[in-house]
JSON list of C-alpha atoms in Angstrom, two decimals:
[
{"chain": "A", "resi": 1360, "resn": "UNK", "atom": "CA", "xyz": [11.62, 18.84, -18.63]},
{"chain": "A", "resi": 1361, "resn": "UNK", "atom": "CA", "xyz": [8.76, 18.67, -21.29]},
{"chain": "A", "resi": 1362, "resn": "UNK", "atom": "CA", "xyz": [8.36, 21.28, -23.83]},
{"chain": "A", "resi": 1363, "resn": "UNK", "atom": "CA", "xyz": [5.56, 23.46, -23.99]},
{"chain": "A", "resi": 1364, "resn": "UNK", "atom": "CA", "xyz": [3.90, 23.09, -27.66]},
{"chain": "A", "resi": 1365, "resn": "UNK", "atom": "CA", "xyz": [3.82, 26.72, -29.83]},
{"chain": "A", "resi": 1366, "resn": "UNK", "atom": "CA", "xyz": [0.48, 27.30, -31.04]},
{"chain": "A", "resi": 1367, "resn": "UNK", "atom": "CA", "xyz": [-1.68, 25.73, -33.60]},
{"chain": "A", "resi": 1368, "resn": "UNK", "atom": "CA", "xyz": [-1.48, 29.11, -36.25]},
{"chain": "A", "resi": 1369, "resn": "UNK", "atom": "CA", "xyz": [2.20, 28.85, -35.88]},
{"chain": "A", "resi": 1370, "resn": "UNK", "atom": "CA", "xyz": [2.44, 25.60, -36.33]},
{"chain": "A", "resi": 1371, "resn": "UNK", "atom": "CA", "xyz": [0.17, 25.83, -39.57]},
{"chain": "A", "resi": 1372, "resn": "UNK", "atom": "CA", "xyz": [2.30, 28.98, -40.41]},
{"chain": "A", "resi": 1373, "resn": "UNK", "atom": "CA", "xyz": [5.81, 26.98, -40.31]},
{"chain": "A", "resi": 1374, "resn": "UNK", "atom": "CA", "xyz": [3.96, 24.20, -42.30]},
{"chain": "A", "resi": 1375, "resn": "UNK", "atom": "CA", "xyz": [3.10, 26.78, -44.70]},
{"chain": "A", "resi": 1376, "resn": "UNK", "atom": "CA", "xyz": [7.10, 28.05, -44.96]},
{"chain": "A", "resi": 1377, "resn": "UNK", "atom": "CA", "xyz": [7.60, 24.38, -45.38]},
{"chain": "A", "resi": 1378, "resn": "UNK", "atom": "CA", "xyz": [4.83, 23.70, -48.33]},
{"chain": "A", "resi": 1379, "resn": "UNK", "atom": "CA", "xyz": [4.06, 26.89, -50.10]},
{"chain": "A", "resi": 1380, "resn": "UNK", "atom": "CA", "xyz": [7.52, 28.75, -50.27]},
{"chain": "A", "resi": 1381, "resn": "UNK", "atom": "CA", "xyz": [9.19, 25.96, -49.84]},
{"chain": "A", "resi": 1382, "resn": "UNK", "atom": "CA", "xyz": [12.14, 27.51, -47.96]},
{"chain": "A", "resi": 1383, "resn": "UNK", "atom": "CA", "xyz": [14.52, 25.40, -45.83]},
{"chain": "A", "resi": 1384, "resn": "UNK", "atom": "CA", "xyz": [13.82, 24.11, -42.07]},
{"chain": "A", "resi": 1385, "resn": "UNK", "atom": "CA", "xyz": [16.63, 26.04, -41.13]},
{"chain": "A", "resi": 1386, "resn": "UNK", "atom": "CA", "xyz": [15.30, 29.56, -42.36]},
{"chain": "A", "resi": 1387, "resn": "UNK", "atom": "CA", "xyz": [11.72, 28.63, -41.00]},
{"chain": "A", "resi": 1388, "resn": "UNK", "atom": "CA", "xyz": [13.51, 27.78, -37.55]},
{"chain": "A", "resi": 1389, "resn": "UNK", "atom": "CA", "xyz": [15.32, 31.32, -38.16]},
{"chain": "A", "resi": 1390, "resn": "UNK", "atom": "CA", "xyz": [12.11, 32.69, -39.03]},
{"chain": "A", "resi": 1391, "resn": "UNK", "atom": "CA", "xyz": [9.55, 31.74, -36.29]},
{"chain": "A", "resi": 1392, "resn": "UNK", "atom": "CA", "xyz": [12.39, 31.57, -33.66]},
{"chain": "A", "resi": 1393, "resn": "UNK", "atom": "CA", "xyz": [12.04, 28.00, -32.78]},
{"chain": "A", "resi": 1394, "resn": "UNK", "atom": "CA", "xyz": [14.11, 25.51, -33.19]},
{"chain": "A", "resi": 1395, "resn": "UNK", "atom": "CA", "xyz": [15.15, 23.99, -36.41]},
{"chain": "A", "resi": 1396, "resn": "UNK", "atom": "CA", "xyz": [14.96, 20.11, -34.28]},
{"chain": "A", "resi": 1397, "resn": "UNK", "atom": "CA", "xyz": [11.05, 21.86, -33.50]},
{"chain": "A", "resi": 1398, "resn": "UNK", "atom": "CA", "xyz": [10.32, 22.39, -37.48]},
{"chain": "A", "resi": 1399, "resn": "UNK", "atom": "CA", "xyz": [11.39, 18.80, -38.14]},
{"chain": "A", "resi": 1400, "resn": "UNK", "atom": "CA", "xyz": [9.13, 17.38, -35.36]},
{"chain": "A", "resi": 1401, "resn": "UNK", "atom": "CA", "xyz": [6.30, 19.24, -36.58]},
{"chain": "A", "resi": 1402, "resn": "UNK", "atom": "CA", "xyz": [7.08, 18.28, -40.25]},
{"chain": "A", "resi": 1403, "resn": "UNK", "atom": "CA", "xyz": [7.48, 14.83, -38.76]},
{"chain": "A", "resi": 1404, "resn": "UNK", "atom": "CA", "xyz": [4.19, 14.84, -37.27]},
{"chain": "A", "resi": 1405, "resn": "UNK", "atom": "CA", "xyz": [2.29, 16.41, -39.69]},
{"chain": "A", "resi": 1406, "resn": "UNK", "atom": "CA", "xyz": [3.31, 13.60, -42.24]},
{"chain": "A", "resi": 1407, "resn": "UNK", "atom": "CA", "xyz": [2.29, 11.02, -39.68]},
{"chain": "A", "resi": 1408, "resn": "UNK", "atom": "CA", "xyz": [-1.12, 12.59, -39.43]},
{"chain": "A", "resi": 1409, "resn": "UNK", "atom": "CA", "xyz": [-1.53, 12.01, -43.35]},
{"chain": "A", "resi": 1410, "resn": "UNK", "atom": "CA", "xyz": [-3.99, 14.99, -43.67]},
{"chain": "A", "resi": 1411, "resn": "UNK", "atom": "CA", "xyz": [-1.78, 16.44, -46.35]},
{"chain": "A", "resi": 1412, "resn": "UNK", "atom": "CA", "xyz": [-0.87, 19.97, -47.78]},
{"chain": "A", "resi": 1413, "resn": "UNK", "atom": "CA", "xyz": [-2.59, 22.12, -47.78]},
{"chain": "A", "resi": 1414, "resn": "UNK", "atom": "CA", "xyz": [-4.86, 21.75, -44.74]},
{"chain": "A", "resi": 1415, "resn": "UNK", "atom": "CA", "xyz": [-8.26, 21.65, -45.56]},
{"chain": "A", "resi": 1416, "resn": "UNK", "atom": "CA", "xyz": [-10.08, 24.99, -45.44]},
{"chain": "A", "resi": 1417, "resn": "UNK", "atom": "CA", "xyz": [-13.03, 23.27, -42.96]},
{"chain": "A", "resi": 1418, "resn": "UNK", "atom": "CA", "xyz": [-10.61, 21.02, -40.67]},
{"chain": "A", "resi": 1419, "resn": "UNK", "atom": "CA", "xyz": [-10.75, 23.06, -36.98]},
{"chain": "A", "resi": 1420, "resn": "UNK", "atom": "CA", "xyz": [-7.46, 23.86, -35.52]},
{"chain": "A", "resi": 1421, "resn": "UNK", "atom": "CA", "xyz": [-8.87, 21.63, -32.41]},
{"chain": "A", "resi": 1422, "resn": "UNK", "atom": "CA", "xyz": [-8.92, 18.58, -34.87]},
{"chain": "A", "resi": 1423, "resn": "UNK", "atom": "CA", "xyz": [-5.97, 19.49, -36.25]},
{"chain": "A", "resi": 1424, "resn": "UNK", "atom": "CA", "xyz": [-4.35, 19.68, -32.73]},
{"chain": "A", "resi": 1425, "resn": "UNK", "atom": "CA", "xyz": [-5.15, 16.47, -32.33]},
{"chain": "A", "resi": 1426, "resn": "UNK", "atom": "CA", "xyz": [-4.22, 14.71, -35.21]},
{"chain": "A", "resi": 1427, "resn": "UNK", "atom": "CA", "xyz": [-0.60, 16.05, -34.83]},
{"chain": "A", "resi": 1428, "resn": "UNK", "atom": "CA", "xyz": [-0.62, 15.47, -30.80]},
{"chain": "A", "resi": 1429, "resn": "UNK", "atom": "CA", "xyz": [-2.43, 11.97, -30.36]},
{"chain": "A", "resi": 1430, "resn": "UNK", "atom": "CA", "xyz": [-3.05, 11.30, -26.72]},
{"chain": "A", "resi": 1431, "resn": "UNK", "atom": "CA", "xyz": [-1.59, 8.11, -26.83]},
{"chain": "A", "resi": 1432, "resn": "UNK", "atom": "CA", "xyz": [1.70, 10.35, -27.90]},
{"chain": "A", "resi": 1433, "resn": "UNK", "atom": "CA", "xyz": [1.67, 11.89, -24.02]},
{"chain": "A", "resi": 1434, "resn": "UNK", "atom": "CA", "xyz": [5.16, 11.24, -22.43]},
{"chain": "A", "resi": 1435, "resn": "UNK", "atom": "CA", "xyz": [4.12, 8.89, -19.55]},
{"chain": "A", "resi": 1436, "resn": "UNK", "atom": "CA", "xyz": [4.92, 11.06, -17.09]},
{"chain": "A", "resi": 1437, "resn": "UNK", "atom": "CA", "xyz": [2.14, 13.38, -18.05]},
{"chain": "A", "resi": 1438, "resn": "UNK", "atom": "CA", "xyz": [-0.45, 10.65, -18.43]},
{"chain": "A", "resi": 1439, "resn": "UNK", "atom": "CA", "xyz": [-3.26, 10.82, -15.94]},
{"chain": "A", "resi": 1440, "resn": "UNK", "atom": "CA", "xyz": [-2.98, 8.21, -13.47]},
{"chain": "A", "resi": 1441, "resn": "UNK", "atom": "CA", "xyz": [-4.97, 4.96, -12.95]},
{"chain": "A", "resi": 1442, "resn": "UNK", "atom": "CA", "xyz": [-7.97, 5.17, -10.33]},
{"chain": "A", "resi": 1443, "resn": "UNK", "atom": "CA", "xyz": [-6.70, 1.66, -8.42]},
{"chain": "A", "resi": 1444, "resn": "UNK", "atom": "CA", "xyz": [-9.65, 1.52, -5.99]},
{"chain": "A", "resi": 1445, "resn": "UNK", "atom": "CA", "xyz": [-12.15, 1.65, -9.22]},
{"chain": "A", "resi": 1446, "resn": "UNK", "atom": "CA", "xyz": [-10.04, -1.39, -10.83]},
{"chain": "A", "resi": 1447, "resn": "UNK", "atom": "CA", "xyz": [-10.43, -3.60, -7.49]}
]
């Protein structure tokens, strides 16, 4: 079963718990009601994205979006699949 994602102001919101008042991922998990394993992947993925803290004032959430959640991320199941008859 896949996870549905929270949206993009929360996500900037527990990245903001994280980086501003730098309180624990255990109180932001408390906090937003997520997951504390959720705040880590976030955290996680935010670091991969190397846009750093804190996000710039211009950067859409769209953007952002998909510098945390690359398509090539996609769990396979979910990718679309492969028109066969157009690779003959």
């Amino acid at each position: 079963m896949t996870r549905r994602r929270i949206l993009m102001r929360k996500i900037k919101e527990v990245l903001r718990l994280i980086y501003e008042l730098k309180l624990s991922q255990s109180k932001v998990a408390q906090v937003q009601k997520i997951s504390r394993s959720t705040v880590q992947e976030y955290i996680i993925r935010f670091k991969a994205s190397k846009i750093g803290y804190p996000i710039p004032k211009d950067m859409e959430e769209i953007e952002l979006e998909k510098r945390l959640f690359p398509i090539d991320q996609i769990p396979f199941t979910q990718k679309p699949e492969l028109d066969y008859e157009h690779l003959m």
